[in-house]
Coordinates of N, CA and C in Angstrom, one line a residue:
M7 N 96.8 118.3 120.7 CA 97.9 118.2 119.8 C 97.8 119.4 118.8
A8 N 98.8 120.2 118.7 CA 98.9 121.3 117.7 C 99.0 120.7 116.3
D9 N 98.5 121.4 115.3 CA 98.6 120.9 113.9 C 100.1 121.0 113.5
F10 N 100.7 122.1 113.7 CA 102.1 122.2 113.3 C 102.9 123.3 114.1
N11 N 104.2 123.3 114.0 CA 105.0 124.3 114.6 C 106.0 124.8 113.6
M12 N 106.6 125.9 113.8 CA 107.6 126.5 112.8 C 109.0 126.2 113.4
Q13 N 109.8 125.6 112.5 CA 111.2 125.3 112.9 C 112.2 125.9 111.9
A14 N 113.3 126.3 112.4 CA 114.4 126.8 111.5 C 115.1 125.7 110.9
I15 N 115.3 125.8 109.6 CA 116.1 124.8 108.8 C 117.1 125.5 107.9
E16 N 118.3 124.9 107.9 CA 119.3 125.5 107.0 C 119.3 124.7 105.7
C17 N 119.3 125.5 104.6 CA 119.4 124.9 103.3 C 120.7 124.2 103.1
P18 N 120.8 122.9 102.7 CA 122.1 122.2 102.6 C 122.9 122.7 101.4
I19 N 122.3 123.5 100.5 CA 123.0 124.0 99.3 C 123.6 125.4 99.5
C20 N 122.6 126.4 99.8 CA 123.1 127.8 100.0 C 123.3 128.2 101.4
K21 N 123.0 127.3 102.3 CA 123.2 127.5 103.8 C 122.3 128.6 104.4
T22 N 121.3 129.0 103.6 CA 120.4 130.0 104.2 C 119.4 129.4 105.2
E23 N 119.3 130.0 106.3 CA 118.4 129.5 107.4 C 117.0 130.2 107.2
Q24 N 116.0 129.4 107.3 CA 114.6 129.9 107.2 C 113.7 128.9 107.9
T25 N 112.5 129.4 108.2 CA 111.5 128.6 109.0 C 110.6 127.8 108.0
T26 N 110.2 126.7 108.5 CA 109.3 125.9 107.7 C 108.3 125.1 108.6
K27 N 107.2 124.7 108.1 CA 106.2 124.0 108.9 C 106.6 122.6 109.2
I28 N 106.6 122.2 110.5 CA 106.8 120.8 110.9 C 105.4 120.3 111.4
W29 N 104.8 119.5 110.8 CA 103.4 119.0 111.1 C 103.4 118.0 112.2
E30 N 102.7 118.2 113.3 CA 102.5 117.2 114.3 C 101.3 116.4 114.0
C31 N 100.3 117.0 113.4 CA 99.0 116.3 113.0 C 98.5 116.9 111.8
V32 N 98.3 116.0 110.7 CA 97.7 116.5 109.5 C 96.3 115.9 109.5
D33 N 95.4 116.8 110.0 CA 93.9 116.4 110.1 C 93.2 116.9 108.9
V34 N 92.8 116.0 108.0 CA 92.2 116.5 106.8 C 90.6 116.4 106.9
T35 N 90.1 116.1 108.0 CA 88.6 115.9 108.2 C 87.9 117.1 107.7
A36 N 88.3 118.3 108.2 CA 87.6 119.5 107.8 C 88.4 120.4 106.9
N37 N 89.5 119.8 106.3 CA 90.4 120.6 105.5 C 90.9 119.7 104.3
E38 N 90.1 119.6 103.3 CA 90.4 118.8 102.1 C 91.7 119.2 101.4
K39 N 92.0 120.5 101.5 CA 93.2 121.0 100.8 C 94.5 120.4 101.4
R40 N 94.5 120.0 102.7 CA 95.6 119.3 103.3 C 95.9 118.0 102.6
K41 N 94.8 117.3 102.3 CA 95.0 116.0 101.7 C 95.5 116.2 100.3
E42 N 95.0 117.2 99.6 CA 95.5 117.5 98.2 C 97.0 117.8 98.2
K43 N 97.4 118.6 99.2 CA 98.9 118.9 99.3 C 99.7 117.7 99.7
L44 N 99.1 116.8 100.5 CA 99.8 115.6 100.8 C 100.0 114.7 99.6
L45 N 99.0 114.5 98.8 CA 99.0 113.7 97.6 C 99.9 114.3 96.5
A46 N 100.1 115.7 96.6 CA 100.9 116.4 95.6 C 102.4 116.5 96.2
D47 N 102.7 115.8 97.3 CA 104.0 115.8 97.9 C 104.4 117.2 98.3
E48 N 103.5 118.0 98.8 CA 103.8 119.4 99.2 C 103.9 119.7 100.7
I49 N 103.6 118.6 101.5 CA 103.6 118.8 103.0 C 105.0 118.5 103.6
F50 N 105.4 117.3 103.4 CA 106.7 116.8 104.0 C 107.9 117.1 103.2
V51 N 108.1 118.4 102.9 CA 109.2 118.9 102.1 C 109.6 120.3 102.5
F52 N 110.9 120.6 102.4 CA 111.4 121.9 102.6 C 111.9 122.4 101.3
K53 N 111.4 123.6 100.9 CA 111.9 124.3 99.7 C 112.6 125.6 100.1
C54 N 113.8 125.7 99.7 CA 114.6 126.9 100.0 C 114.0 128.1 99.2
A55 N 113.7 129.2 99.9 CA 113.1 130.4 99.3 C 114.2 131.1 98.5
K56 N 115.5 130.9 98.8 CA 116.5 131.6 98.1 C 117.0 130.9 96.8
C57 N 117.4 129.6 97.0 CA 117.9 128.9 95.8 C 117.0 127.9 95.2
G58 N 115.8 127.6 95.8 CA 114.8 126.7 95.3 C 115.1 125.3 95.5
H59 N 116.2 124.9 96.2 CA 116.5 123.5 96.5 C 115.4 122.9 97.4
T60 N 115.0 121.7 97.1 CA 114.0 121.0 97.9 C 114.6 119.8 98.6
V61 N 114.1 119.6 99.8 CA 114.6 118.5 100.7 C 113.4 117.8 101.3
P62 N 113.3 116.5 101.1 CA 112.2 115.7 101.8 C 112.4 115.7 103.3
L63 N 111.3 115.8 104.0 CA 111.4 115.8 105.5 C 110.6 114.6 106.0
V64 N 111.2 113.9 107.0 CA 110.6 112.7 107.6 C 110.7 112.9 109.1
Y65 N 109.6 112.8 109.7 CA 109.5 113.0 111.2 C 108.2 112.4 111.7
N66 N 108.1 112.4 113.0 CA 106.8 111.8 113.6 C 105.6 112.7 113.3
C67 N 104.6 112.1 112.8 CA 103.4 112.9 112.5 C 102.2 112.0 112.5
L68 N 101.0 112.5 112.9 CA 99.8 111.7 112.9 C 98.9 112.3 111.8
Y69 N 98.4 111.4 110.9 CA 97.4 111.7 109.9 C 96.1 111.3 110.3
V70 N 95.1 112.2 110.2 CA 93.7 111.9 110.7 C 92.7 112.2 109.6
D71 N 91.8 111.3 109.3 CA 90.7 111.5 108.5 C 89.5 110.9 109.1
D72 N 88.7 111.6 109.9 CA 87.6 111.1 110.6 C 86.5 110.6 109.7
D73 N 86.3 111.2 108.6 CA 85.3 110.8 107.6 C 85.6 109.5 107.0
A74 N 86.8 109.2 106.7 CA 87.3 107.9 106.2 C 87.6 106.9 107.2
R75 N 87.5 107.4 108.5 CA 87.8 106.5 109.7 C 89.2 106.0 109.5
L76 N 90.2 106.9 109.3 CA 91.6 106.5 109.0 C 92.5 107.3 109.9
M77 N 93.4 106.6 110.6 CA 94.5 107.3 111.3 C 95.8 106.6 111.1
I78 N 96.8 107.4 110.7 CA 98.1 106.8 110.4 C 99.2 107.6 111.1
W79 N 100.0 106.8 111.8 CA 101.2 107.4 112.5 C 102.4 107.3 111.5
M80 N 103.0 108.4 111.1 CA 104.3 108.3 110.4 C 105.3 108.3 111.5
L81 N 106.0 107.2 111.7 CA 107.0 107.1 112.8 C 108.2 106.4 112.2
P82 N 109.2 107.2 111.8 CA 110.4 106.7 111.2 C 111.2 105.7 112.0
E83 N 111.2 105.8 113.3 CA 112.0 104.9 114.1 C 111.3 104.5 115.4
A84 N 110.1 104.1 115.3 CA 109.3 103.7 116.4 C 109.7 102.4 117.0
T85 N 109.7 102.2 118.3 CA 110.0 100.9 118.9 C 108.7 100.2 119.2
E86 N 108.7 98.9 119.4 CA 107.5 98.2 119.6 C 106.8 98.7 120.9
K87 N 107.6 99.1 121.9 CA 107.0 99.6 123.1 C 106.2 100.9 122.9
E88 N 106.8 101.8 122.1 CA 106.2 103.1 121.7 C 104.9 102.8 121.0
L89 N 104.9 101.9 120.0 CA 103.7 101.5 119.3 C 102.6 101.0 120.2
A90 N 103.0 100.2 121.2 CA 102.0 99.7 122.1 C 101.4 100.8 122.9
E91 N 102.2 101.7 123.4 CA 101.7 102.8 124.2 C 100.8 103.7 123.4
M92 N 101.2 104.0 122.2 CA 100.3 104.9 121.3 C 99.0 104.2 121.0
S93 N 99.0 102.9 120.8 CA 97.8 102.2 120.5 C 96.8 102.3 121.6
E94 N 97.3 102.1 122.8 CA 96.5 102.2 124.0 C 95.8 103.6 124.1
Q95 N 96.6 104.6 123.9 CA 96.1 106.0 124.0 C 95.1 106.3 123.0
M96 N 95.4 105.9 121.7 CA 94.6 106.3 120.6 C 93.3 105.4 120.5
N97 N 93.4 104.2 120.9 CA 92.3 103.3 121.0 C 91.2 103.8 121.9
A98 N 91.7 104.3 123.0 CA 90.7 104.9 124.0 C 90.0 106.1 123.5
I99 N 90.7 106.9 122.7 CA 90.2 108.2 122.3 C 89.4 108.1 120.9
K100 N 90.0 107.3 120.0 CA 89.5 107.5 118.6 C 89.2 106.2 117.9
K101 N 89.3 105.0 118.5 CA 89.1 103.8 117.7 C 87.7 103.7 117.2
K102 N 86.7 104.2 117.9 CA 85.3 104.2 117.4 C 84.7 105.5 117.4
D103 N 83.8 105.8 116.4 CA 83.1 107.0 116.4 C 81.7 106.9 117.1
E104 N 80.9 107.9 117.0 CA 79.6 107.8 117.7 C 78.7 106.6 117.2
N105 N 78.9 106.1 116.0 CA 78.1 105.0 115.5 C 78.8 103.7 115.8
G106 N 80.0 103.7 116.5 CA 80.6 102.5 116.9 C 81.4 101.9 115.7
E107 N 81.6 102.6 114.7 CA 82.4 102.1 113.5 C 83.9 102.2 113.7
P108 N 84.7 101.2 113.5 CA 86.1 101.2 113.8 C 86.9 102.1 112.9
Y109 N 88.0 102.6 113.4 CA 89.0 103.3 112.5 C 90.0 102.3 112.0
T110 N 90.6 102.5 110.8 CA 91.7 101.8 110.4 C 92.9 102.5 111.0
L111 N 93.7 101.7 111.7 CA 94.9 102.3 112.4 C 96.2 101.7 111.9
R112 N 97.0 102.6 111.3 CA 98.2 102.1 110.6 C 99.5 102.9 111.1
V113 N 100.6 102.3 110.9 CA 101.9 102.9 111.1 C 102.7 102.8 109.9
V114 N 103.4 103.9 109.5 CA 104.2 103.9 108.3 C 105.6 104.6 108.7
S115 N 106.6 104.4 107.8 CA 107.9 105.0 108.1 C 108.2 106.3 107.4
N116 N 107.6 106.6 106.3 CA 107.9 107.8 105.5 C 106.7 108.3 104.8
P117 N 106.8 109.5 104.2 CA 105.7 110.2 103.5 C 105.2 109.4 102.3
N118 N 106.0 108.7 101.6 CA 105.6 107.9 100.5 C 104.6 106.8 100.9
E119 N 105.0 106.1 102.0 CA 104.1 105.1 102.6 C 102.8 105.6 103.1
L120 N 102.9 106.8 103.7 CA 101.6 107.5 104.2 C 100.7 107.8 103.0
K121 N 101.3 108.4 102.0 CA 100.6 108.8 100.8 C 99.9 107.6 100.2
E122 N 100.6 106.5 100.1 CA 100.0 105.2 99.5 C 98.8 104.8 100.3
K123 N 98.9 104.8 101.6 CA 97.8 104.3 102.5 C 96.5 105.2 102.2
V124 N 96.7 106.5 102.0 CA 95.6 107.4 101.8 C 95.0 107.1 100.4
I125 N 95.8 106.9 99.4 CA 95.4 106.5 98.1 C 94.5 105.3 98.1
I126 N 95.1 104.3 98.8 CA 94.4 103.0 98.9 C 93.0 103.1 99.5
K127 N 93.0 103.9 100.6 CA 91.7 104.1 101.4 C 90.7 104.8 100.5
D128 N 91.2 105.9 99.8 CA 90.3 106.6 99.0 C 89.7 105.8 97.8
A129 N 90.5 104.8 97.4 CA 90.1 104.0 96.3 C 89.1 102.9 96.7
G130 N 88.8 102.8 98.0 CA 87.9 101.8 98.5 C 88.5 100.4 98.6
L131 N 89.9 100.4 98.7 CA 90.6 99.1 98.8 C 91.1 98.9 100.2
D132 N 91.5 97.7 100.4 CA 92.1 97.2 101.7 C 93.6 97.2 101.6
D133 N 94.3 98.0 102.4 CA 95.7 98.0 102.3 C 96.4 96.6 102.6
C134 N 95.7 95.8 103.4 CA 96.3 94.5 103.6 C 96.3 93.7 102.3
M135 N 95.2 93.7 101.6 CA 95.2 93.0 100.3 C 96.1 93.6 99.3
A136 N 96.3 94.9 99.3 CA 97.2 95.6 98.4 C 98.7 95.1 98.7
E137 N 99.0 94.9 100.0 CA 100.4 94.4 100.3 C 100.6 93.0 99.8
L138 N 99.5 92.2 100.0 CA 99.6 90.8 99.5 C 99.7 90.8 98.0
M139 N 99.0 91.7 97.3 CA 99.0 91.8 95.9 C 100.4 92.1 95.4
K140 N 101.2 92.9 96.1 CA 102.5 93.2 95.8 C 103.4 92.0 95.7
M141 N 103.2 91.1 96.6 CA 104.0 89.8 96.7 C 103.7 89.0 95.4
V142 N 102.4 89.0 95.0 CA 102.0 88.2 93.8 C 102.7 88.7 92.6
Y143 N 102.7 90.1 92.4 CA 103.2 90.7 91.2 C 104.8 90.6 91.2
L144 N 105.4 90.7 92.4 CA 106.8 90.6 92.4 C 107.3 89.2 91.9
S145 N 106.5 88.2 92.2 CA 106.9 86.9 91.8 C 106.7 86.7 90.3
Q146 N 106.0 87.6 89.7 CA 105.7 87.5 88.2 C 106.5 88.5 87.4
I147 N 107.4 89.2 88.0 CA 108.2 90.2 87.2 C 108.9 89.6 86.0
P148 N 109.6 88.4 86.1 CA 110.2 87.8 84.9 C 109.2 87.6 83.8
A149 N 108.0 87.0 84.1 CA 107.0 86.7 83.1 C 106.4 88.0 82.5
I150 N 106.3 89.0 83.3 CA 105.7 90.3 82.9 C 106.6 91.1 82.0
T151 N 107.9 91.1 82.4 CA 108.9 91.9 81.7 C 109.7 91.2 80.7
G152 N 109.8 89.8 80.8 CA 110.7 89.0 80.0 C 112.1 89.2 80.4
D153 N 112.4 89.8 81.5 CA 113.8 90.0 82.0 C 114.0 89.2 83.2
E154 N 114.7 88.1 83.1 CA 115.0 87.2 84.2 C 115.9 87.9 85.2
K155 N 116.9 88.7 84.8 CA 117.8 89.3 85.7 C 117.2 90.4 86.6
L156 N 116.1 91.0 86.1 CA 115.5 92.1 86.8 C 114.9 91.6 88.2
A157 N 114.4 90.3 88.2 CA 113.9 89.8 89.4 C 114.9 89.6 90.5
E158 N 116.2 89.5 90.1 CA 117.3 89.3 91.0 C 117.7 90.6 91.7
E159 N 117.3 91.7 91.2 CA 117.7 93.0 91.8 C 116.9 93.2 93.1
G160 N 117.5 93.8 94.0 CA 116.8 94.1 95.3 C 115.7 95.2 95.1
I161 N 114.6 95.0 95.8 CA 113.5 96.0 95.7 C 113.7 97.0 96.9
S162 N 113.8 98.3 96.6 CA 113.9 99.3 97.7 C 112.5 99.8 98.1
E163 N 111.6 100.0 97.1 CA 110.2 100.5 97.4 C 109.3 100.0 96.3
M164 N 108.0 99.9 96.7 CA 107.0 99.5 95.8 C 105.7 100.1 96.2
Y165 N 105.0 100.8 95.3 CA 103.8 101.5 95.7 C 102.6 101.3 94.7
L166 N 101.4 101.2 95.3 CA 100.2 101.1 94.5 C 99.8 102.5 94.1
N167 N 99.5 102.7 92.8 CA 99.0 104.0 92.3 C 97.7 103.7 91.4
L168 N 97.0 104.8 91.2 CA 95.8 104.7 90.3 C 96.2 105.2 88.9
T169 N 95.6 104.6 87.9 CA 95.9 105.0 86.5 C 94.8 106.0 86.1
E170 N 95.1 106.7 85.0 CA 94.1 107.7 84.5 C 92.8 107.1 84.2
D171 N 92.7 105.9 83.8 CA 91.5 105.2 83.4 C 90.8 104.6 84.6
G172 N 91.2 104.8 85.8 CA 90.6 104.3 87.0 C 91.1 102.9 87.4
G173 N 92.1 102.4 86.7 CA 92.7 101.1 87.1 C 93.8 101.3 88.1
Y174 N 94.6 100.2 88.3 CA 95.6 100.2 89.3 C 97.0 99.8 88.6
C175 N 98.0 100.3 89.2 CA 99.4 99.9 88.8 C 100.3 99.9 90.0
F176 N 101.4 99.3 89.8 CA 102.5 99.3 90.9 C 103.7 100.0 90.3
T177 N 104.3 100.9 91.1 CA 105.6 101.5 90.7 C 106.6 100.9 91.6
I178 N 107.6 100.2 91.0 CA 108.6 99.5 91.7 C 110.0 100.2 91.6
F179 N 110.7 100.5 92.7 CA 112.0 101.1 92.7 C 113.0 100.0 93.1
F180 N 114.0 99.8 92.3 CA 115.0 98.8 92.6 C 116.2 99.4 93.2
E181 N 117.0 98.7 93.9 CA 118.2 99.2 94.6 C 119.2 99.7 93.6
S182 N 119.1 99.2 92.4 CA 120.0 99.7 91.3 C 119.6 101.0 90.7
D183 N 118.5 101.6 91.3 CA 118.0 102.9 90.8 C 117.1 102.7 89.6
R184 N 116.9 101.4 89.1 CA 115.9 101.2 88.0 C 114.5 101.3 88.5
E185 N 113.6 101.7 87.7 CA 112.2 101.9 88.0 C 111.3 101.2 87.0
L186 N 110.3 100.5 87.5 CA 109.4 99.7 86.7 C 107.9 100.0 87.1
I187 N 107.1 100.2 86.1 CA 105.6 100.4 86.4 C 104.9 99.2 85.7
I188 N 104.1 98.5 86.5 CA 103.4 97.4 85.9 C 101.9 97.5 86.3
G189 N 101.0 97.1 85.4 CA 99.6 97.1 85.6 C 99.2 96.1 86.6
A190 N 98.1 96.4 87.4 CA 97.6 95.5 88.4 C 96.1 95.1 88.1
D191 N 95.8 93.9 88.2 CA 94.4 93.4 87.8 C 93.5 93.3 89.0
R192 N 92.3 93.9 89.0 CA 91.4 93.8 90.1 C 91.0 92.4 90.4
E193 N 91.0 91.5 89.5 CA 90.6 90.1 89.7 C 91.6 89.5 90.7
V194 N 92.9 89.9 90.6 CA 93.9 89.3 91.5 C 93.6 89.8 92.9
Y195 N 93.2 91.1 93.1 CA 92.9 91.6 94.4 C 91.7 90.9 95.0
D196 N 90.6 90.7 94.1 CA 89.4 90.1 94.6 C 89.7 88.6 95.1
K197 N 90.6 87.9 94.3 CA 90.9 86.5 94.7 C 91.6 86.5 96.1
L198 N 92.5 87.5 96.3 CA 93.2 87.6 97.6 C 92.2 87.8 98.7
V199 N 91.2 88.6 98.5 CA 90.2 88.9 99.5 C 89.5 87.6 99.9
D200 N 89.2 86.8 98.8 CA 88.5 85.5 99.1 C 89.5 84.5 99.8
D201 N 90.7 84.5 99.4 CA 91.7 83.5 99.9 C 92.2 83.9 101.3
F202 N 92.5 85.2 101.5 CA 93.1 85.6 102.7 C 92.3 86.4 103.7
G203 N 91.1 86.7 103.3 CA 90.2 87.6 104.2 C 90.1 87.1 105.6
K204 N 89.7 85.9 105.8 CA 89.5 85.4 107.1 C 90.8 85.3 107.9
L205 N 91.9 84.9 107.2 CA 93.2 84.7 107.9 C 93.7 86.1 108.4
V206 N 93.6 87.1 107.5 CA 94.0 88.5 107.9 C 93.2 89.0 109.1
E207 N 91.9 88.8 109.1 CA 91.1 89.2 110.2 C 91.4 88.6 111.5
E208 N 91.8 87.3 111.4 CA 92.1 86.5 112.6 C 93.5 87.0 113.2
N209 N 94.4 87.5 112.4 CA 95.7 87.9 112.8 C 96.0 89.4 112.8
M210 N 94.9 90.2 112.8 CA 95.1 91.6 112.8 C 95.2 92.2 114.2
D211 N 96.2 93.0 114.5 CA 96.3 93.6 115.8 C 95.2 94.7 115.9
E212 N 94.8 94.9 117.2 CA 93.7 95.9 117.4 C 94.3 97.3 117.4
G213 N 95.5 97.4 117.7 CA 96.1 98.8 117.7 C 96.6 99.2 116.4
F214 N 97.6 100.1 116.4 CA 98.2 100.6 115.1 C 99.1 99.5 114.6
A215 N 98.7 99.1 113.3 CA 99.4 97.9 112.7 C 100.4 98.4 111.6
R216 N 101.5 97.8 111.5 CA 102.4 98.1 110.4 C 102.2 97.1 109.3
I217 N 101.5 97.5 108.2 CA 101.1 96.6 107.1 C 102.1 96.9 106.0
D218 N 103.1 96.0 105.8 CA 104.1 96.2 104.8 C 104.6 94.9 104.2
F219 N 105.8 94.9 103.6 CA 106.3 93.7 103.0 C 106.5 92.6 104.0
E220 N 107.1 92.9 105.1 CA 107.3 91.8 106.1 C 106.0 91.2 106.6
W221 N 105.0 92.1 106.8 CA 103.7 91.6 107.2 C 103.1 90.7 106.1
A222 N 103.2 91.1 104.9 CA 102.7 90.3 103.8 C 103.4 88.9 103.7
K223 N 104.7 88.9 103.8 CA 105.5 87.7 103.8 C 105.0 86.7 104.9
N224 N 104.7 87.3 106.1 CA 104.3 86.5 107.2 C 102.9 85.9 106.9
M225 N 102.0 86.6 106.2 CA 100.7 86.1 105.9 C 100.8 85.0 104.9
F226 N 101.7 85.0 104.0 CA 101.8 83.9 103.1 C 102.4 82.7 103.8
V227 N 103.3 82.9 104.8 CA 103.8 81.8 105.5 C 102.6 81.1 106.3
L228 N 101.8 81.9 107.0 CA 100.7 81.4 107.7 C 99.7 80.7 106.8
K229 N 99.5 81.2 105.6 CA 98.6 80.6 104.6 C 99.1 79.2 104.2
N230 N 100.4 79.1 104.0 CA 101.0 77.8 103.6 C 100.9 76.8 104.7
E231 N 101.1 77.3 106.0 CA 100.9 76.4 107.1 C 99.5 75.9 107.2
E232 N 98.6 76.8 107.0 CA 97.1 76.5 107.1 C 96.8 75.5 106.0
Q233 N 97.3 75.6 104.8 CA 97.0 74.7 103.8 C 97.6 73.3 104.0
A234 N 98.8 73.4 104.6 CA 99.5 72.1 104.9 C 98.7 71.3 106.0
K235 N 98.2 72.0 107.0 CA 97.4 71.3 108.0 C 96.2 70.8 107.4
S236 N 95.5 71.5 106.6 CA 94.3 71.1 106.0 C 94.5 69.9 105.1
Q237 N 95.6 69.8 104.4 CA 95.9 68.7 103.5 C 96.2 67.4 104.4
K238 N 96.9 67.6 105.5 CA 97.1 66.5 106.4 C 95.8 65.9 106.9
V239 N 94.9 66.8 107.3 CA 93.6 66.3 107.8 C 92.9 65.5 106.7
E240 N 92.9 66.0 105.5 CA 92.3 65.3 104.4 C 92.9 64.0 104.1
E241 N 94.2 63.9 104.1 CA 94.9 62.6 103.9 C 94.6 61.6 105.0
K242 N 94.5 62.1 106.3 CA 94.2 61.3 107.4 C 92.7 60.7 107.2
G243 N 91.8 61.6 106.8 CA 90.5 61.1 106.6 C 90.3 60.1 105.5
S244 N 91.1 60.2 104.4 CA 91.0 59.3 103.3 C 91.6 57.9 103.7
E245 N 92.5 57.9 104.7 CA 93.1 56.7 105.1 C 92.2 55.8 106.0
Q246 N 91.3 56.5 106.6 CA 90.4 55.8 107.6 C 89.3 55.1 106.9

């Protein structure tokens, strides 16, 4: 797979046509500058050399970091069949290194999601727990902000970020174009690891997994079902 190819793009503002890099594979293993550019939002973007207008670009691309044992497919419109085929191919080639240590294999839809996965991995966190953490904090928005109506607004995007003092925060974008930044507590993360660790491991796909809001919602449903079954067993035992 080539790293990138050059494609002609027309600026939507001044209509000037020019070439830009379209990345097929962003391999940062031996090129740390690529990761720096990714985190600075400088890779998946077109900037017109004439008028300076910038346009975000979203297309199929594979991110690879062999040192971090991380592979992420950015696939804006992937079907389940395509995901299954890619998982088979990539599992055979890259799922384990020479020491037999597994890769984290993920699928995202856009550059912001890709960037977040990289930030989470570099911070030594588990993206599964980060997604579950989002669900916890979303339920606490009224208490955190004191704004009951804010919780009723639709969420368009939510991303984990690092703070300057080494902590964590969530940036939330609402469908109304409002933006909210809230701090995140490491104790909440650690409790989720204790409560959900086994359940997540038991339900994790071996191939490229899409770990997002829908996945997190499903995990909470499974947890509730697990707790309900456990409670029934306890009640049955106390009756005997």
